[in-house]
Amino acid sequence: MKIIIIGATGTIGSAVADLLEKEHEVVRASRRGPVVVDMDDPASIDALFESVEDVDAVVVTAASGALTPLDSDDDFVRGIQGKLLGQVHLVRRAMRHLRDGGSITLTSGVFDEPMPGGSFGAMVNAGLEAFVKAATIEMPRGLRVNTVGPGWVAETLERLGLDPADGTPVADVARAYVQAVEGTDQGRTIRP
Amino acid sequence: MKIIIIGATGTIGSAVADLLEKEHEVVRASRRGPVVVDMDDPASIDALFESVEDVDAVVVTAASGALTPLDSDDDFVRGIQGKLLGQVHLVRRAMRHLRDGGSITLTSGVFDEPMPGGSFGAMVNAGLEAFVKAATIEMPRGLRVNTVGPGWVAETLERLGLDPADGTPVADVARAYVQAVEGTDQGRTIRP
């Protein structure tokens, strides 16, 4: 398969790209390249699908999940652009461009417990998970769409000076994305 | 209590306003007045809270739930502005302006079964419901925030030439909003 990874320079994205590259042709895309795409900018998503052809699958791991105080003026709504609207826009573009039977894998998150600053993430994650479930009925040509909810990654926690035992090793997270690409899941949220 | 109803000219909004007016002071707001507010325009939400003082509760019933094909170019993202971002913006403004112990009641929806054109509504509703649940932890001064998921209203179905038995009478829907305003619910989705 030919697979685009968006966010391929990140902790999760590079692990997913490395794992998929053992079996597939991987196109690494991110804000800084090598193939450039900015999830905040719908036009750059359009340009990606114009420039890379014969794609079987697209995986988005580029999605910041920063905590955002409810009363912090504009950050809240700005954050919606890439994480929610960008991923929705990507699905709508990928639907037209992917090869028959291809797949789209998004990234949501895990906010099980309410926490200060978590209402933005909770909204986006629940919205994305409901979106992929509902969108399946409109997927043409056997396309599949899923989201992976990676939660905290152990390596990220470690880098932040926190206990990595509270997170999931990035290798396990990467396998969840590979399952979404190579498996038969449809409209699901896959948790590593 | 002094209560602003946004969307007070609609089927649900006028029923809610009539019911609350028996016990409370109601300010009827909508795109066409008498008090003018447009949920698509954050500045008009700000202006509403500047112009109406000493408010105990705000209820939003103005929220279109139109089906939107996933592949219909710009409608999809445009629809997010009022229904999702507008309601979120309203919560963030109301937090600052409502009297202690006041309440904010939003409108989500019911999309239990995937249907063509339903992915937008499913995303927005799930997002709003997760948002109010998560936002409670950041509510200051005893404020409450809830959403009502009215589903199909019998009177609306009848006007569309459909079977009203598939919907909920607007009187029952209005009582759900009154429960949200007068009761003690917090972070909940109330279904009539």
CSV table of N, CA, C and O in Angstrom, one decimal, chain B residues 99-177:
chain,number,residue,atom,x,y,z
B,99,ARG,N,-25.2,35.8,37.1
B,99,ARG,CA,-25.2,36.0,38.6
B,99,ARG,C,-24.7,34.6,39.2
B,99,ARG,O,-24.9,33.6,38.7
B,100,ASP,N,-24.2,34.7,40.4
B,100,ASP,CA,-23.8,33.5,41.2
B,100,ASP,C,-25.0,32.5,41.2
B,100,ASP,O,-26.1,32.8,41.4
B,101,GLY,N,-24.6,31.2,41.0
B,101,GLY,CA,-25.6,30.2,41.0
B,101,GLY,C,-26.5,30.1,39.8
B,101,GLY,O,-27.4,29.3,39.8
B,102,GLY,N,-26.1,30.8,38.8
B,102,GLY,CA,-26.9,30.8,37.5
B,102,GLY,C,-26.7,29.6,36.7
B,102,GLY,O,-25.9,28.7,37.1
B,103,SER,N,-27.3,29.6,35.6
B,103,SER,CA,-27.2,28.4,34.7
B,103,SER,C,-27.2,28.7,33.2
B,103,SER,O,-27.7,29.7,32.8
B,104,ILE,N,-26.6,27.8,32.5
B,104,ILE,CA,-26.5,27.9,31.1
B,104,ILE,C,-27.0,26.6,30.5
B,104,ILE,O,-26.6,25.5,30.9
B,105,THR,N,-28.0,26.7,29.6
B,105,THR,CA,-28.6,25.5,29.0
B,105,THR,C,-28.4,25.5,27.5
B,105,THR,O,-28.9,26.5,26.8
B,106,LEU,N,-27.7,24.6,26.9
B,106,LEU,CA,-27.5,24.5,25.5
B,106,LEU,C,-28.4,23.5,24.8
B,106,LEU,O,-29.2,22.8,25.5
B,107,THR,N,-28.4,23.5,23.5
B,107,THR,CA,-29.2,22.5,22.8
B,107,THR,C,-28.3,21.6,22.0
B,107,THR,O,-27.5,22.0,21.2
B,108,SER,N,-28.4,20.3,22.3
B,108,SER,CA,-27.7,19.3,21.4
B,108,SER,C,-28.7,18.6,20.6
B,108,SER,O,-29.7,19.2,20.1
B,109,GLY,N,-28.6,17.3,20.3
B,109,GLY,CA,-29.6,16.7,19.5
B,109,GLY,C,-29.5,15.2,19.7
B,109,GLY,O,-28.9,14.7,20.7
B,110,VAL,N,-30.2,14.4,18.9
B,110,VAL,CA,-30.2,13.0,19.1
B,110,VAL,C,-29.9,12.4,17.7
B,110,VAL,O,-30.7,12.6,16.8
B,111,PHE,N,-28.8,11.8,17.6
B,111,PHE,CA,-28.5,11.0,16.3
B,111,PHE,C,-28.1,9.6,16.8
B,111,PHE,O,-27.0,9.3,16.8
B,112,ASP,N,-29.1,8.8,17.2
B,112,ASP,CA,-28.8,7.5,17.7
B,112,ASP,C,-28.3,6.6,16.6
B,112,ASP,O,-27.4,5.8,16.8
B,113,GLU,N,-28.9,6.7,15.4
B,113,GLU,CA,-28.6,5.8,14.3
B,113,GLU,C,-27.9,6.5,13.2
B,113,GLU,O,-28.3,7.6,12.8
B,114,PRO,N,-26.7,6.0,12.7
B,114,PRO,CA,-26.1,6.7,11.6
B,114,PRO,C,-27.1,6.8,10.4
B,114,PRO,O,-27.8,5.9,10.2
B,115,MET,N,-27.1,8.0,9.8
B,115,MET,CA,-27.9,8.2,8.6
B,115,MET,C,-27.1,9.1,7.7
B,115,MET,O,-26.3,9.9,8.1
B,116,PRO,N,-27.4,9.0,6.4
B,116,PRO,CA,-26.7,9.8,5.4
B,116,PRO,C,-26.9,11.3,5.8
B,116,PRO,O,-28.0,11.7,6.0
B,117,GLY,N,-25.8,12.1,5.8
B,117,GLY,CA,-25.9,13.5,6.2
B,117,GLY,C,-25.9,13.7,7.7
B,117,GLY,O,-26.0,14.9,8.1
B,118,GLY,N,-25.8,12.7,8.4
B,118,GLY,CA,-25.9,12.8,9.9
B,118,GLY,C,-24.5,13.0,10.6
B,118,GLY,O,-24.5,13.2,11.8
B,119,SER,N,-23.4,12.9,9.9
B,119,SER,CA,-22.1,12.9,10.6
B,119,SER,C,-21.8,14.2,11.2
B,119,SER,O,-21.2,14.3,12.2
B,120,PHE,N,-22.3,15.3,10.5
B,120,PHE,CA,-22.1,16.6,11.1
B,120,PHE,C,-22.8,16.8,12.4
B,120,PHE,O,-22.2,17.1,13.5
B,121,GLY,N,-24.1,16.4,12.4
B,121,GLY,CA,-24.9,16.5,13.6
B,121,GLY,C,-24.4,15.6,14.7
B,121,GLY,O,-24.3,16.0,15.9
B,122,ALA,N,-24.0,14.4,14.3
B,122,ALA,CA,-23.4,13.5,15.3
B,122,ALA,C,-22.2,14.0,16.0
B,122,ALA,O,-22.0,13.9,17.2
B,123,MET,N,-21.3,14.6,15.2
B,123,MET,CA,-20.1,15.2,15.7
B,123,MET,C,-20.4,16.4,16.7
B,123,MET,O,-19.9,16.5,17.8
B,124,VAL,N,-21.3,17.3,16.3
B,124,VAL,CA,-21.6,18.4,17.1
B,124,VAL,C,-22.3,18.0,18.4
B,124,VAL,O,-22.0,18.5,19.5
B,125,ASN,N,-23.2,17.1,18.3
B,125,ASN,CA,-24.0,16.7,19.5
B,125,ASN,C,-23.1,16.0,20.5
B,125,ASN,O,-23.1,16.3,21.7
B,126,ALA,N,-22.3,15.1,20.0
B,126,ALA,CA,-21.4,14.4,20.9
B,126,ALA,C,-20.4,15.3,21.5
B,126,ALA,O,-20.0,15.3,22.7
B,127,GLY,N,-19.9,16.3,20.6
B,127,GLY,CA,-19.0,17.2,21.1
B,127,GLY,C,-19.5,18.1,22.2
B,127,GLY,O,-18.9,18.4,23.3
B,128,LEU,N,-20.8,18.6,22.0
B,128,LEU,CA,-21.4,19.5,23.0
B,128,LEU,C,-21.7,18.7,24.3
B,128,LEU,O,-21.5,19.3,25.4
B,129,GLU,N,-22.1,17.5,24.2
B,129,GLU,CA,-22.4,16.8,25.4
B,129,GLU,C,-21.2,16.5,26.2
B,129,GLU,O,-21.2,16.6,27.4
B,130,ALA,N,-20.1,16.1,25.5
B,130,ALA,CA,-18.8,15.9,26.2
B,130,ALA,C,-18.3,17.3,26.8
B,130,ALA,O,-17.7,17.3,27.9
B,131,PHE,N,-18.5,18.3,26.1
B,131,PHE,CA,-18.1,19.7,26.5
B,131,PHE,C,-18.7,20.1,27.8
B,131,PHE,O,-18.1,20.5,28.7
B,132,VAL,N,-20.1,20.0,27.9
B,132,VAL,CA,-20.7,20.5,29.1
B,132,VAL,C,-20.3,19.6,30.3
B,132,VAL,O,-20.2,20.1,31.4
B,133,LYS,N,-20.2,18.3,30.0
B,133,LYS,CA,-19.7,17.4,31.1
B,133,LYS,C,-18.4,17.8,31.6
B,133,LYS,O,-18.1,17.9,32.8
B,134,ALA,N,-17.5,18.1,30.7
B,134,ALA,CA,-16.1,18.4,31.1
B,134,ALA,C,-16.0,19.8,31.7
B,134,ALA,O,-15.2,20.1,32.5
B,135,ALA,N,-16.9,20.7,31.2
B,135,ALA,CA,-16.8,22.2,31.6
B,135,ALA,C,-17.2,22.4,33.0
B,135,ALA,O,-16.8,23.4,33.6
B,136,THR,N,-18.0,21.5,33.6
B,136,THR,CA,-18.5,21.7,34.9
B,136,THR,C,-17.4,22.0,35.9
B,136,THR,O,-17.5,22.8,36.8
B,137,ILE,N,-16.2,21.3,35.7
B,137,ILE,CA,-15.1,21.4,36.7
B,137,ILE,C,-14.6,22.8,36.7
B,137,ILE,O,-13.9,23.2,37.6
B,138,GLU,N,-14.8,23.6,35.6
B,138,GLU,CA,-14.3,25.0,35.6
B,138,GLU,C,-15.4,26.0,35.8
B,138,GLU,O,-15.1,27.2,35.6
B,139,MET,N,-16.6,25.6,36.1
B,139,MET,CA,-17.6,26.6,36.4
B,139,MET,C,-17.4,27.4,37.7
B,139,MET,O,-17.3,26.7,38.7
B,140,PRO,N,-17.3,28.7,37.6
B,140,PRO,CA,-17.1,29.4,38.9
B,140,PRO,C,-18.5,29.7,39.6
B,140,PRO,O,-19.5,29.6,39.0
B,141,ARG,N,-18.4,30.1,40.8
B,141,ARG,CA,-19.5,30.8,41.5
B,141,ARG,C,-20.8,29.9,41.5
B,141,ARG,O,-21.9,30.5,41.4
B,142,GLY,N,-20.7,28.6,41.5
B,142,GLY,CA,-21.9,27.8,41.5
B,142,GLY,C,-22.7,27.8,40.2
B,142,GLY,O,-23.9,27.3,40.2
B,143,LEU,N,-22.1,28.2,39.1
B,143,LEU,CA,-22.8,28.2,37.9
B,143,LEU,C,-23.0,26.7,37.4
B,143,LEU,O,-22.2,25.9,37.7
B,144,ARG,N,-24.1,26.5,36.7
B,144,ARG,CA,-24.3,25.1,36.2
B,144,ARG,C,-24.4,25.2,34.6
B,144,ARG,O,-24.8,26.3,34.1
B,145,VAL,N,-24.0,24.1,34.0
B,145,VAL,CA,-24.1,24.1,32.5
B,145,VAL,C,-24.6,22.7,32.1
B,145,VAL,O,-24.2,21.7,32.6
B,146,ASN,N,-25.7,22.7,31.3
B,146,ASN,CA,-26.3,21.5,30.8
B,146,ASN,C,-26.6,21.6,29.3
B,146,ASN,O,-26.6,22.7,28.8
B,147,THR,N,-27.0,20.5,28.7
B,147,THR,CA,-27.5,20.6,27.3
B,147,THR,C,-28.8,19.8,27.3
B,147,THR,O,-28.9,18.8,28.0
B,148,VAL,N,-29.8,20.2,26.5
B,148,VAL,CA,-31.0,19.4,26.3
B,148,VAL,C,-30.9,18.8,24.9
B,148,VAL,O,-30.5,19.6,23.9
B,149,GLY,N,-31.1,17.6,24.8
B,149,GLY,CA,-31.1,16.9,23.5
B,149,GLY,C,-32.6,16.6,23.1
B,149,GLY,O,-33.1,15.5,23.4
B,150,PRO,N,-33.2,17.5,22.4
B,150,PRO,CA,-34.7,17.4,22.2
B,150,PRO,C,-35.1,16.3,21.2
B,150,PRO,O,-36.2,15.9,21.2
B,151,GLY,N,-34.2,16.0,20.3
B,151,GLY,CA,-34.6,15.1,19.2
B,151,GLY,C,-35.7,15.7,18.3
B,151,GLY,O,-35.8,16.9,18.3
B,152,TRP,N,-36.4,14.9,17.6
B,152,TRP,CA,-37.5,15.4,16.7
B,152,TRP,C,-38.6,15.9,17.5
B,152,TRP,O,-39.1,15.2,18.5
B,153,VAL,N,-39.2,17.1,17.2
B,153,VAL,CA,-40.3,17.6,17.9
B,153,VAL,C,-41.6,17.3,17.0
B,153,VAL,O,-41.6,17.4,15.8
B,154,ALA,N,-42.6,16.8,17.7
B,154,ALA,CA,-43.8,16.3,17.0
B,154,ALA,C,-44.4,17.4,16.1
B,154,ALA,O,-44.8,17.1,15.0
B,155,GLU,N,-44.5,18.6,16.6
B,155,GLU,CA,-45.1,19.7,15.9
B,155,GLU,C,-44.3,20.0,14.6
B,155,GLU,O,-44.8,20.4,13.6
B,156,THR,N,-43.0,19.9,14.7
B,156,THR,CA,-42.1,20.1,13.5
B,156,THR,C,-42.4,19.0,12.5
B,156,THR,O,-42.5,19.3,11.3
B,157,LEU,N,-42.4,17.8,13.0
B,157,LEU,CA,-42.7,16.6,12.0
B,157,LEU,C,-44.0,16.8,11.3
B,157,LEU,O,-44.1,16.6,10.1
B,158,GLU,N,-45.0,17.2,12.1
B,158,GLU,CA,-46.3,17.4,11.5
B,158,GLU,C,-46.3,18.5,10.4
B,158,GLU,O,-46.9,18.3,9.3
B,159,ARG,N,-45.6,19.6,10.7
B,159,ARG,CA,-45.5,20.7,9.7
B,159,ARG,C,-44.8,20.2,8.5
B,159,ARG,O,-45.0,20.7,7.4
B,160,LEU,N,-43.9,19.2,8.6
B,160,LEU,CA,-43.1,18.7,7.5
B,160,LEU,C,-43.9,17.6,6.8
B,160,LEU,O,-43.4,17.0,5.8
B,161,GLY,N,-45.2,17.3,7.2
B,161,GLY,CA,-46.0,16.3,6.6
B,161,GLY,C,-45.6,14.9,7.0
B,161,GLY,O,-45.9,13.9,6.4
B,162,LEU,N,-44.8,14.8,8.2
B,162,LEU,CA,-44.4,13.5,8.7
B,162,LEU,C,-45.3,13.1,9.9
B,162,LEU,O,-46.1,13.8,10.3
B,163,ASP,N,-45.0,11.9,10.3
B,163,ASP,CA,-45.9,11.4,11.4
B,163,ASP,C,-45.4,12.0,12.8
B,163,ASP,O,-44.3,11.7,13.2
B,164,PRO,N,-46.3,12.8,13.4
B,164,PRO,CA,-45.9,13.4,14.7
B,164,PRO,C,-45.6,12.4,15.8
B,164,PRO,O,-44.9,12.7,16.8
B,165,ALA,N,-46.1,11.2,15.6
B,165,ALA,CA,-45.9,10.2,16.7
B,165,ALA,C,-44.5,9.8,16.8
B,165,ALA,O,-44.0,9.2,17.8
B,166,ASP,N,-43.6,10.1,15.8
B,166,ASP,CA,-42.2,9.8,15.8
B,166,ASP,C,-41.5,10.8,16.6
B,166,ASP,O,-40.2,10.7,16.8
B,167,GLY,N,-42.1,11.9,17.1
B,167,GLY,CA,-41.4,13.0,17.8
B,167,GLY,C,-42.0,13.2,19.2
B,167,GLY,O,-42.9,12.5,19.6
B,168,THR,N,-41.4,14.1,19.9
B,168,THR,CA,-41.8,14.5,21.3
B,168,THR,C,-42.6,15.8,21.2
B,168,THR,O,-42.1,16.7,20.6
B,169,PRO,N,-43.8,15.8,21.8
B,169,PRO,CA,-44.5,17.1,21.9
B,169,PRO,C,-43.7,18.2,22.4
B,169,PRO,O,-42.9,18.0,23.4
B,170,VAL,N,-43.8,19.4,21.8
B,170,VAL,CA,-43.0,20.5,22.2
B,170,VAL,C,-43.2,20.9,23.7
B,170,VAL,O,-42.2,21.4,24.3
B,171,ALA,N,-44.4,20.6,24.2
B,171,ALA,CA,-44.6,20.9,25.6
B,171,ALA,C,-43.7,20.1,26.5
B,171,ALA,O,-43.2,20.6,27.5
B,172,ASP,N,-43.5,18.8,26.1
B,172,ASP,CA,-42.5,18.0,26.9
B,172,ASP,C,-41.1,18.5,26.7
B,172,ASP,O,-40.3,18.4,27.7
B,173,VAL,N,-40.8,18.9,25.5
B,173,VAL,CA,-39.4,19.4,25.3
B,173,VAL,C,-39.2,20.6,26.1
B,173,VAL,O,-38.1,20.8,26.8
B,174,ALA,N,-40.2,21.5,26.1
B,174,ALA,CA,-40.0,22.8,26.9
B,174,ALA,C,-39.8,22.5,28.4
B,174,ALA,O,-39.0,23.1,29.1
B,175,ARG,N,-40.5,21.5,28.9
B,175,ARG,CA,-40.3,21.1,30.3
B,175,ARG,C,-38.9,20.7,30.6
B,175,ARG,O,-38.4,20.9,31.7
B,176,ALA,N,-38.2,20.0,29.7
B,176,ALA,CA,-36.8,19.6,29.9
B,176,ALA,C,-35.9,20.8,30.1
B,176,ALA,O,-35.0,20.8,30.9
B,177,TYR,N,-36.2,21.9,29.3
B,177,TYR,CA,-35.4,23.1,29.4
B,177,TYR,C,-35.7,23.8,30.8
B,177,TYR,O,-34.8,24.3,31.4
